[in-house]
Short mmCIF file of C-alpha atoms in Angstrom, two decimals:
data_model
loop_
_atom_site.label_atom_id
_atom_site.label_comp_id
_atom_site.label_asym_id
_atom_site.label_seq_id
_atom_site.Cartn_x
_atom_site.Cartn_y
_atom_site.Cartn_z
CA UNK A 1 34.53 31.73 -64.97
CA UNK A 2 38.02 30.22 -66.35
CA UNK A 3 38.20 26.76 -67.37
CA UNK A 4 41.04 26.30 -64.45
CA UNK A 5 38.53 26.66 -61.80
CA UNK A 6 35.94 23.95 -63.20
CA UNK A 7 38.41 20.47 -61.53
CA UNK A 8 37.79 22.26 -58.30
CA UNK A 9 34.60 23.29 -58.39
CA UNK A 10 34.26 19.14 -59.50
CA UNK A 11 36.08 18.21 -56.85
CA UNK A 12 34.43 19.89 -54.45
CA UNK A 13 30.94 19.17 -55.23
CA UNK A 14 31.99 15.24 -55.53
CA UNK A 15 33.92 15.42 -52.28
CA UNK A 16 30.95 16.58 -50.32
CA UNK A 17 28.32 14.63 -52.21
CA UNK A 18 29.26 11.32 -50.92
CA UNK A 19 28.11 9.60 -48.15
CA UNK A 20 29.51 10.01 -44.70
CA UNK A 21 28.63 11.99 -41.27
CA UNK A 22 27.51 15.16 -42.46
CA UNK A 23 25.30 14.11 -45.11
CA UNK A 24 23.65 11.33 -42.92
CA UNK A 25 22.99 14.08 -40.40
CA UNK A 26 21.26 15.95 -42.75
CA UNK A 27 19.44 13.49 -44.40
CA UNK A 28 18.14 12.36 -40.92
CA UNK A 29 17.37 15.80 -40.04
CA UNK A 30 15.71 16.51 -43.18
CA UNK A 31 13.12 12.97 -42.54
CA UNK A 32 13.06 13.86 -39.02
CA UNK A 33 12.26 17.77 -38.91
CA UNK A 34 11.91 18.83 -42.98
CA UNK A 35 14.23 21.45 -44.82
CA UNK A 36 13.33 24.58 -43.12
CA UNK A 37 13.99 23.14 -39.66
CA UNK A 38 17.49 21.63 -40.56
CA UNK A 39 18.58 25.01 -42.39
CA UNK A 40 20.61 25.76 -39.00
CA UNK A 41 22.24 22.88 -39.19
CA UNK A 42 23.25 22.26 -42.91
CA UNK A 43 24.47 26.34 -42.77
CA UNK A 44 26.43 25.25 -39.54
CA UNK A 45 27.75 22.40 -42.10
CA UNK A 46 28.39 24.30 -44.70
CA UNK A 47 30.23 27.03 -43.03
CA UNK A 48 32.62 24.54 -40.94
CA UNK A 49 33.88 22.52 -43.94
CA UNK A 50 34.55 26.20 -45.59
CA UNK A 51 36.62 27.23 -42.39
CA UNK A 52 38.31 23.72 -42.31
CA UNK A 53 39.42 24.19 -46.11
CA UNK A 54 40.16 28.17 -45.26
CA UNK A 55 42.53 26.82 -42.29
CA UNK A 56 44.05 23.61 -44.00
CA UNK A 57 45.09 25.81 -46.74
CA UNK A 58 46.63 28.73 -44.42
CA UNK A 59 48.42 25.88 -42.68
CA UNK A 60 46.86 25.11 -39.26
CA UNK A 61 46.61 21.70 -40.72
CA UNK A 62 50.33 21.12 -40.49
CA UNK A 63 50.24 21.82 -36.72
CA UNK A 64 47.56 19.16 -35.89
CA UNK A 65 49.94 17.02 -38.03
CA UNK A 66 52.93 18.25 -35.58
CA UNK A 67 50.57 17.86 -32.77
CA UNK A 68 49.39 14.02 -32.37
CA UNK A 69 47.85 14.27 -28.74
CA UNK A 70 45.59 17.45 -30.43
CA UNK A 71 44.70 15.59 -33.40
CA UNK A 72 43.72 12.38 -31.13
CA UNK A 73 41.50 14.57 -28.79
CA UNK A 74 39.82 15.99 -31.62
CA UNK A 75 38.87 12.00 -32.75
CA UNK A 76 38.24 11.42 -29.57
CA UNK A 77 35.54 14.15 -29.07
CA UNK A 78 34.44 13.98 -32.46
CA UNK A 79 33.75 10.42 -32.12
CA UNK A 80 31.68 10.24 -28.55
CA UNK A 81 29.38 13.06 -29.78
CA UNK A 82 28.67 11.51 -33.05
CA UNK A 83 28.08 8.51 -31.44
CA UNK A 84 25.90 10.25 -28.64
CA UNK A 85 23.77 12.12 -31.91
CA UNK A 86 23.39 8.31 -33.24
CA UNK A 87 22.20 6.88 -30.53
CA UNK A 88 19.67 10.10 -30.33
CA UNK A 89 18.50 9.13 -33.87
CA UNK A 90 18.62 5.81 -33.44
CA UNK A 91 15.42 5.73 -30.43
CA UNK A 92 13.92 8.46 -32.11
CA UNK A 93 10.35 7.63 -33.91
CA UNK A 94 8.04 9.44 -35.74
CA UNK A 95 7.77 13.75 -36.07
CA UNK A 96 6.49 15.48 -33.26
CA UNK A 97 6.11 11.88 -31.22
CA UNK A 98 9.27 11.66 -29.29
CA UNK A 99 11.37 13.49 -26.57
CA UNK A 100 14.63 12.41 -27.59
CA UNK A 101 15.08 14.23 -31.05
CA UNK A 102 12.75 17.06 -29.79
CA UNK A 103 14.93 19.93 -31.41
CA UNK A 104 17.25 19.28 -34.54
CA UNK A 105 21.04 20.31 -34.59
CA UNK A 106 21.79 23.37 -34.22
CA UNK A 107 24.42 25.63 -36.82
CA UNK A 108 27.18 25.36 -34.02
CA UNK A 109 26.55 21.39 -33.70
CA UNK A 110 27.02 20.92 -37.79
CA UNK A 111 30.22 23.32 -37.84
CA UNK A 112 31.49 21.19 -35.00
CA UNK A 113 31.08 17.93 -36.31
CA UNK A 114 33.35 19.55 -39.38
CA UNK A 115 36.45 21.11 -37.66
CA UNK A 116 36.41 17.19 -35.92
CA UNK A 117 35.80 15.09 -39.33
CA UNK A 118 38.97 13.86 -40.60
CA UNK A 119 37.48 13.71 -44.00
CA UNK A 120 37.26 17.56 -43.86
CA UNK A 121 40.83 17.97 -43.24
CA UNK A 122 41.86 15.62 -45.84
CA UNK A 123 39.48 17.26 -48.64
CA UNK A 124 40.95 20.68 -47.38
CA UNK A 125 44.78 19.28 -47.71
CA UNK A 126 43.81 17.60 -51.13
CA UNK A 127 42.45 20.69 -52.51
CA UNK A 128 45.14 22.83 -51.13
CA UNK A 129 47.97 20.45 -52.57
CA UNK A 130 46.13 20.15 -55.91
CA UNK A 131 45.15 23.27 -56.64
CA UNK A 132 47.35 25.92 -54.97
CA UNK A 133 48.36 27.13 -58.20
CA UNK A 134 45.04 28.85 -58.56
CA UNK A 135 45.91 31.56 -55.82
CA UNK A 136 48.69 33.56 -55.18
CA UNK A 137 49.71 32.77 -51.53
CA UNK A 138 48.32 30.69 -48.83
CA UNK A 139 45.29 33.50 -47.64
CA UNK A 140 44.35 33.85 -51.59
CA UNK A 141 43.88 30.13 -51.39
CA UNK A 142 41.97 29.99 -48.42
CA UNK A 143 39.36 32.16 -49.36
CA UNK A 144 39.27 30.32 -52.63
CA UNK A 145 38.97 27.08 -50.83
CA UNK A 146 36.75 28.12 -48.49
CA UNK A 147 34.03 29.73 -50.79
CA UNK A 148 34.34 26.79 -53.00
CA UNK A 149 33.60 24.22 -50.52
CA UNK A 150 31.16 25.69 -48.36
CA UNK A 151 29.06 26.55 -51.03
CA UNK A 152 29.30 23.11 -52.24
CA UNK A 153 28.75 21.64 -48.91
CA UNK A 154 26.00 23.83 -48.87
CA UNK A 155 24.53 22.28 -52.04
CA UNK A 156 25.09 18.56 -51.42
CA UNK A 157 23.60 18.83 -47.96
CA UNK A 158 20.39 20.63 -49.49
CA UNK A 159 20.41 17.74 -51.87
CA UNK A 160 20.66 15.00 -48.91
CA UNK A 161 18.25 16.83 -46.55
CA UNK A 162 15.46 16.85 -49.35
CA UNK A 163 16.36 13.42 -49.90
CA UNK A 164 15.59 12.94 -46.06
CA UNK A 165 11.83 14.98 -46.61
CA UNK A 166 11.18 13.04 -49.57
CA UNK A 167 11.96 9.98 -47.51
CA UNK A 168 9.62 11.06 -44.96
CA UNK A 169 6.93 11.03 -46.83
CA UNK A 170 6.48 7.67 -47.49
CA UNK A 171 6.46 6.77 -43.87
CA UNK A 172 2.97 6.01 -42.70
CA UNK A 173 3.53 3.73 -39.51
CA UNK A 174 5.62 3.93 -36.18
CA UNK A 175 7.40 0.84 -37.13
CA UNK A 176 8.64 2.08 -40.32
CA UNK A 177 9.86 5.82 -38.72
CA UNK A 178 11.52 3.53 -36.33
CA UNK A 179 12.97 1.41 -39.10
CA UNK A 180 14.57 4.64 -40.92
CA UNK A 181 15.97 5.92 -37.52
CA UNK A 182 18.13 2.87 -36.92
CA UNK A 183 19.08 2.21 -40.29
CA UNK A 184 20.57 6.27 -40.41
CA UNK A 185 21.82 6.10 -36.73
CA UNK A 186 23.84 2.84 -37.53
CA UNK A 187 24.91 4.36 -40.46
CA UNK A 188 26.31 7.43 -38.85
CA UNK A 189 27.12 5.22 -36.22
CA UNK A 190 29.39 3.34 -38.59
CA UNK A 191 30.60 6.71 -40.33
CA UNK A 192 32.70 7.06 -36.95
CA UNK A 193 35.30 4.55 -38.53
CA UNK A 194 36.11 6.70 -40.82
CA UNK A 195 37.62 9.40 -38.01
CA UNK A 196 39.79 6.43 -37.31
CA UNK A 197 41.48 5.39 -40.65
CA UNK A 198 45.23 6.10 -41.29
CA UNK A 199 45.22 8.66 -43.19
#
């Protein structure tokens, strides 16, 4: 692999490492429903952040730019069903005990919550702007982007979700399942401010 490819690989891996909607999804998917189970989602994940990158860097980021009312719908949807999941996680209690998290996300809910996560777009403009002089033209880039960060998101999510198993296991009561589900729907809950910072 050349050298010139390791600051995005970096990039990428530290971009989707770090806390915000789609690792808190996972991580709560991972304590409420264990790896295998949230595989559909983190894939879904995975696969929307590559497509975001893929399109930011073939330009279909320009025209939500051009676009304001598009770009606000897209908050505005993104928001109320992050803050619908939240609320979901938030009442939910322990495995197996509860209707209200009775299925986790499926792959079409995690690429969703990407093409509508602001912080997706900007990691996809970043990388484009940074590194476009890794590819020759704007559809070599996107594939490079693409593969790069959905395999990334694909790792980082892993990481969270087995962080969210781990987790699990050291729940024995009600109380404290109920405990973990506030503390990650408030903080996915709170992650929704993020959709809603000037860029």
């Amino acid at each position: 692999m050349s050298e010139t490819f390791i600051p995005l690989i970096l990039f990428a891996l530290i971009s989707t490492s770090t806390p915000g909607i789609a690792t808190t999804l996972s991580t709560a998917s991972g304590a409420q429903f264990g790896f295998r189970r949230s595989m559909p989602l983190m894939a879904g994940s995975a696969a929307g952040l590559a497509s975001v990158a893929a399109a930011g860097a073939a330009g279909l980021a320009g025209l939500l730019a051009a676009v304001p009312s598009l770009q606000l719908a897209m908050k505005i949807a993104g928001s109320l069903y992050l803050l619908w999941l939240a609320i979901r996680i938030g009442r939910s209690g322990p495995p197996n005990l509860d209707v209200t998290m009775a299925r986790p996300n499926s792959f079409f809910g995690g690429a969703g919550i990407q093409w509508m996560n602001p912080k997706g777009w900007a990691m996809g403009l970043g990388a484009a702007a940074s590194f476009a002089a890794l590819a020759d033209g704007p559809l070599q880039l996107a594939l490079l982007l693409g593969a790069v960060f959905g395999l990334a998101a694909a790792f980082s999510l892993s990481l969270w979700c087995v962080a969210g198993t781990l987790l699990a296991r050291l729940l024995r009561t009600e109380r404290q399942w109920r405990a973990l589900n506030i503390v990650l729907g408030l903080l996915l809950a709170a992650s929704v401010l993020q959709m809603w910072r000037p860029a």
